[in-house]
Tab-separated table of C-alpha atoms in Angstrom:
chain	number	residue	atom	x	y	z
A	1	ARG	CA	-21.488	-1.709	19.125
A	2	LYS	CA	-23.148	1.768	19.959
A	3	GLU	CA	-21.735	4.376	17.475
A	4	VAL	CA	-21.910	7.741	16.593
A	5	GLU	CA	-21.521	8.797	13.092
A	6	GLN	CA	-20.427	12.256	11.728
A	7	ASP	CA	-19.150	13.168	8.524
A	8	PRO	CA	-15.404	13.992	8.970
A	9	GLY	CA	-15.211	16.821	6.594
A	10	PRO	CA	-13.115	18.872	6.169
A	11	PHE	CA	-15.573	21.673	6.191
A	12	ASN	CA	-13.259	24.581	4.105
A	13	VAL	CA	-15.454	27.831	4.947
A	14	PRO	CA	-14.553	31.427	4.437
A	15	GLU	CA	-15.019	33.962	7.642
A	16	GLY	CA	-18.434	34.991	8.387
A	17	ALA	CA	-19.948	31.832	6.864
A	18	THR	CA	-22.659	29.789	8.431
A	19	VAL	CA	-22.046	26.136	8.672
A	20	ALA	CA	-23.689	23.230	9.922
A	21	PHE	CA	-22.642	19.911	11.169
A	22	ASN	CA	-24.757	16.535	11.810
A	23	CYS	CA	-24.270	13.547	13.958
A	24	THR	CA	-26.483	10.400	13.994
A	25	TYR	CA	-26.352	8.097	16.986
A	26	SER	CA	-27.419	4.578	17.354
A	27	ASN	CA	-28.701	4.080	21.017
A	28	SER	CA	-32.113	5.022	20.885
A	29	ALA	CA	-32.116	5.332	24.978
A	30	SER	CA	-29.386	7.952	25.151
A	31	GLN	CA	-30.271	10.451	27.119
A	32	SER	CA	-27.305	12.953	27.210
A	33	PHE	CA	-25.786	14.836	24.130
A	34	PHE	CA	-22.735	16.982	24.120
A	35	TRP	CA	-20.335	18.779	21.252
A	36	TYR	CA	-16.937	19.102	22.603
A	37	ARG	CA	-14.421	20.616	20.551
A	38	GLN	CA	-10.912	19.740	19.868
A	39	ASP	CA	-8.049	22.122	18.718
A	40	CYS	CA	-5.099	20.315	16.835
A	41	ARG	CA	-3.103	18.368	19.362
A	42	LYS	CA	-4.799	19.349	22.327
A	43	GLU	CA	-7.466	17.455	24.550
A	44	PRO	CA	-11.249	17.755	23.921
A	45	LYS	CA	-13.187	20.377	25.616
A	46	LEU	CA	-17.005	20.823	26.221
A	47	LEU	CA	-18.446	23.268	23.723
A	48	MET	CA	-21.861	22.751	24.818
A	49	SER	CA	-24.711	20.548	26.247
A	50	VAL	CA	-27.480	19.528	23.744
A	51	TYR	CA	-31.093	19.780	25.135
A	52	SER	CA	-34.461	18.463	23.633
A	53	SER	CA	-35.729	21.504	23.166
A	54	GLY	CA	-32.924	23.070	21.521
A	55	ASN	CA	-30.108	25.342	22.992
A	56	GLU	CA	-28.010	28.356	21.888
A	57	ASP	CA	-24.924	29.941	22.938
A	58	GLY	CA	-23.775	33.110	21.342
A	59	ARG	CA	-23.062	32.005	17.650
A	60	PHE	CA	-23.585	28.401	18.174
A	61	THR	CA	-27.014	26.673	18.568
A	62	ALA	CA	-27.153	22.814	18.824
A	63	GLN	CA	-30.473	20.681	18.108
A	64	LEU	CA	-31.461	17.430	18.967
A	65	ASN	CA	-34.096	15.238	17.035
A	66	ARG	CA	-34.918	12.085	18.870
A	67	ALA	CA	-36.944	10.479	16.779
A	68	SER	CA	-34.476	10.359	13.819
A	69	GLN	CA	-31.424	10.101	16.360
A	70	TYR	CA	-29.747	12.850	14.961
A	71	ILE	CA	-27.969	15.989	16.712
A	72	SER	CA	-26.825	19.049	14.716
A	73	LEU	CA	-24.672	21.903	15.427
A	74	LEU	CA	-24.767	25.504	13.599
A	75	ILE	CA	-22.033	28.018	13.627
A	76	ARG	CA	-22.880	31.467	12.476
A	77	ASP	CA	-20.541	33.948	11.437
A	78	SER	CA	-17.555	32.185	11.483
A	79	LYS	CA	-14.391	32.930	13.017
A	80	LEU	CA	-10.780	32.079	12.335
A	81	SER	CA	-10.627	30.707	15.666
A	82	ASP	CA	-13.599	28.303	15.207
A	83	SER	CA	-11.178	26.227	13.168
A	84	ALA	CA	-10.859	22.891	15.201
A	85	THR	CA	-12.583	19.443	15.168
A	86	TYR	CA	-15.743	19.210	16.550
A	87	LEU	CA	-16.799	15.855	18.306
A	88	CYS	CA	-20.240	14.787	18.597
A	89	VAL	CA	-20.764	12.911	22.235
A	90	VAL	CA	-23.341	10.551	23.172
A	91	ASN	CA	-23.817	8.712	26.828
A	92	ASN	CA	-23.985	4.880	26.316
A	93	TYR	CA	-27.244	4.572	27.976
A	94	GLY	CA	-27.517	1.112	29.543
A	95	GLY	CA	-23.899	0.071	28.955
A	96	SER	CA	-20.982	1.242	31.494
A	97	GLN	CA	-21.418	3.920	33.613
A	98	GLY	CA	-20.077	7.050	32.841
A	99	ASN	CA	-19.574	5.780	29.330
A	100	LEU	CA	-19.494	8.501	26.778
A	101	ILE	CA	-19.593	7.312	22.967
A	102	PHE	CA	-17.396	9.846	21.013
A	103	GLY	CA	-17.894	10.434	17.341
A	104	LYS	CA	-14.806	10.597	15.155
A	105	GLY	CA	-15.025	14.557	14.687
A	106	THR	CA	-15.655	16.520	11.845
A	107	LYS	CA	-13.056	19.136	11.115
A	108	LEU	CA	-13.601	22.690	10.474
A	109	SER	CA	-11.108	25.029	8.671
A	110	VAL	CA	-12.332	28.537	8.665
A	111	LYS	CA	-10.134	30.846	5.935
A	112	PRO	CA	-9.618	34.562	5.681
B	1	ASN	CA	-6.997	25.063	39.836
B	2	ALA	CA	-4.818	22.929	37.384
B	3	GLY	CA	-7.796	21.042	36.278
B	4	VAL	CA	-6.326	17.608	35.225
B	5	THR	CA	-2.755	16.918	34.591
B	6	GLN	CA	-1.198	14.274	33.073
B	7	THR	CA	2.950	13.099	32.999
B	8	PRO	CA	4.625	12.297	30.805
B	9	LYS	CA	3.567	14.478	28.033
B	10	PHE	CA	5.553	12.420	25.599
B	11	GLN	CA	7.257	9.092	25.900
B	12	VAL	CA	8.971	6.477	23.304
B	13	LEU	CA	9.340	3.029	24.537
B	14	LYS	CA	10.611	-0.354	23.049
B	15	THR	CA	8.306	-3.173	22.636
B	16	GLY	CA	7.965	-5.353	25.894
B	17	GLN	CA	8.799	-2.365	27.903
B	18	SER	CA	6.834	-1.010	30.709
B	19	MET	CA	5.709	2.235	31.817
B	20	THR	CA	3.227	4.249	34.085
B	21	LEU	CA	1.322	7.209	32.813
B	22	GLN	CA	0.116	9.309	35.820
B	23	CYS	CA	-2.961	11.657	36.311
B	24	ALA	CA	-4.308	13.757	38.724
B	25	GLN	CA	-7.612	16.279	39.104
B	26	ASP	CA	-7.554	19.016	41.617
B	27	MET	CA	-11.601	19.663	40.899
B	28	ASN	CA	-12.469	16.925	44.038
B	29	HIS	CA	-14.297	14.846	41.072
B	30	ASN	CA	-15.589	11.276	42.057
B	31	SER	CA	-14.684	9.912	38.662
B	32	MET	CA	-11.751	9.446	36.243
B	33	TYR	CA	-11.191	8.035	32.572
B	34	TRP	CA	-8.495	6.603	30.623
B	35	TYR	CA	-9.086	7.173	27.012
B	36	ARG	CA	-6.899	6.347	23.936
B	37	GLN	CA	-7.219	8.544	20.522
B	38	ASP	CA	-6.116	7.067	17.507
B	39	PRO	CA	-6.398	8.733	14.020
B	40	GLY	CA	-9.934	7.724	12.245
B	41	MET	CA	-11.030	5.991	15.558
B	42	GLY	CA	-12.094	8.841	17.890
B	43	LEU	CA	-11.452	8.352	21.405
B	44	ARG	CA	-12.070	5.041	22.925
B	45	LEU	CA	-12.587	4.350	26.757
B	46	ILE	CA	-9.956	1.848	28.159
B	47	TYR	CA	-10.994	1.925	32.007
B	48	TYR	CA	-12.791	4.456	34.027
B	49	SER	CA	-13.224	4.659	37.952
B	50	ALA	CA	-16.473	5.878	39.200
B	51	SER	CA	-15.416	6.866	42.845
B	52	GLU	CA	-12.355	6.114	44.724
B	53	GLY	CA	-11.800	2.709	45.373
B	54	THR	CA	-13.279	1.325	42.307
B	55	THR	CA	-12.220	0.536	38.761
B	56	ASP	CA	-14.115	-0.808	35.611
B	57	LYS	CA	-13.319	-2.018	32.184
B	58	GLY	CA	-14.057	0.118	29.417
B	59	GLU	CA	-14.203	-0.713	25.319
B	60	VAL	CA	-10.547	-1.325	25.108
B	61	PRO	CA	-8.950	-2.484	28.409
B	62	ASN	CA	-6.858	-5.374	27.067
B	63	GLY	CA	-3.041	-4.627	27.559
B	64	TYR	CA	-3.387	-2.035	30.321
B	65	ASN	CA	-3.956	-2.109	33.908
B	66	VAL	CA	-5.363	0.695	36.293
B	67	SER	CA	-4.817	2.250	40.116
B	68	ARG	CA	-7.072	4.560	41.768
B	69	LEU	CA	-4.475	5.792	44.131
B	70	ASN	CA	-6.486	8.133	45.798
B	71	LYS	CA	-9.246	10.525	45.047
B	72	ARG	CA	-7.178	12.813	43.230
B	73	GLU	CA	-4.895	10.156	41.117
B	74	PHE	CA	-5.717	7.584	38.632
B	75	SER	CA	-2.810	5.647	36.561
B	76	LEU	CA	-2.715	3.683	33.602
B	77	ARG	CA	-0.030	0.967	33.487
B	78	LEU	CA	1.150	-0.905	30.181
B	79	GLU	CA	3.448	-3.946	31.569
B	80	SER	CA	4.376	-5.153	28.084
B	81	ALA	CA	3.995	-2.115	25.640
B	82	ALA	CA	3.256	-3.005	22.040
B	83	PRO	CA	3.235	-1.126	18.525
B	84	SER	CA	-0.625	-1.590	18.525
B	85	GLN	CA	-0.314	0.752	21.726
B	86	THR	CA	1.052	3.690	19.937
B	87	SER	CA	-1.472	6.399	20.801
B	88	VAL	CA	-2.634	9.500	22.372
B	89	TYR	CA	-3.827	9.107	25.940
B	90	PHE	CA	-6.274	11.363	27.744
B	91	CYS	CA	-7.016	11.167	31.279
B	92	ALA	CA	-10.466	12.866	32.249
B	93	SER	CA	-12.625	13.406	35.128
B	94	SER	CA	-16.158	14.345	35.866
B	95	GLU	CA	-17.906	15.123	39.302
B	96	LEU	CA	-20.516	12.401	40.163
B	97	GLY	CA	-20.063	9.549	37.538
B	98	GLY	CA	-23.635	8.827	36.759
B	99	GLY	CA	-24.105	7.285	33.937
B	100	GLY	CA	-22.277	9.999	31.478
B	101	GLN	CA	-24.492	12.705	32.266
B	102	GLU	CA	-22.244	15.461	33.059
B	103	THR	CA	-18.816	16.901	31.685
B	104	GLN	CA	-15.860	15.299	31.366
B	105	TYR	CA	-12.775	17.512	31.795
B	106	PHE	CA	-9.487	16.278	29.980
B	107	GLY	CA	-5.863	16.650	30.619
B	108	PRO	CA	-3.521	17.827	27.874
B	109	GLY	CA	-2.590	13.899	27.078
B	110	THR	CA	0.503	11.999	26.746
B	111	ARG	CA	1.757	10.787	23.323
B	112	LEU	CA	3.281	7.365	23.378
B	113	LEU	CA	5.226	5.869	20.475
B	114	VAL	CA	6.232	2.135	20.759
B	115	LEU	CA	8.829	0.705	18.459
């Protein structure tokens, strides 16, 4: 089975801290990579796509290392509102059409 | 736009009962998906529909059937519910359905408890 592995956490950090999540994937043919955010008892929502050159959206930076097959998400200046579970998502290239493989998620708790 | 809507929000069934989970999207998306999410397991694909008139099995299709009623609606049916089907069910949609290249938008979920 194609898999996506994440550290489940929880990561407990103070406001203002910088926190990094890593994710590894097993399908070397995968071409699309995403970070989704899921609040407690809510649906997952796209946080950002991850591009080969790396990309940034405000306080969030995503990196992709194809050679090592890992993806990272860096959150700077953490806010209380960043508390959520972050899902690493990879397309299952070569598998079913439209098939995304979801990691189990890393839980982040930002404390005052 | 409401995005992706699901009904019901919560359901309790007895073993052996049947029910249909409804999903609709108003974004004119071609592809729709049904996932289940269990503690410690992450999201797993049950069935998907790449376009109106087509459906295909995902990772965990056993015990479920689906119907793509039209472009907007994609239903999931449990013919004979089992306790192992206790889960949170999410419907999702995406614009093109091209091999997982694009964003999927999720509904709010249906929490199902099978006793």
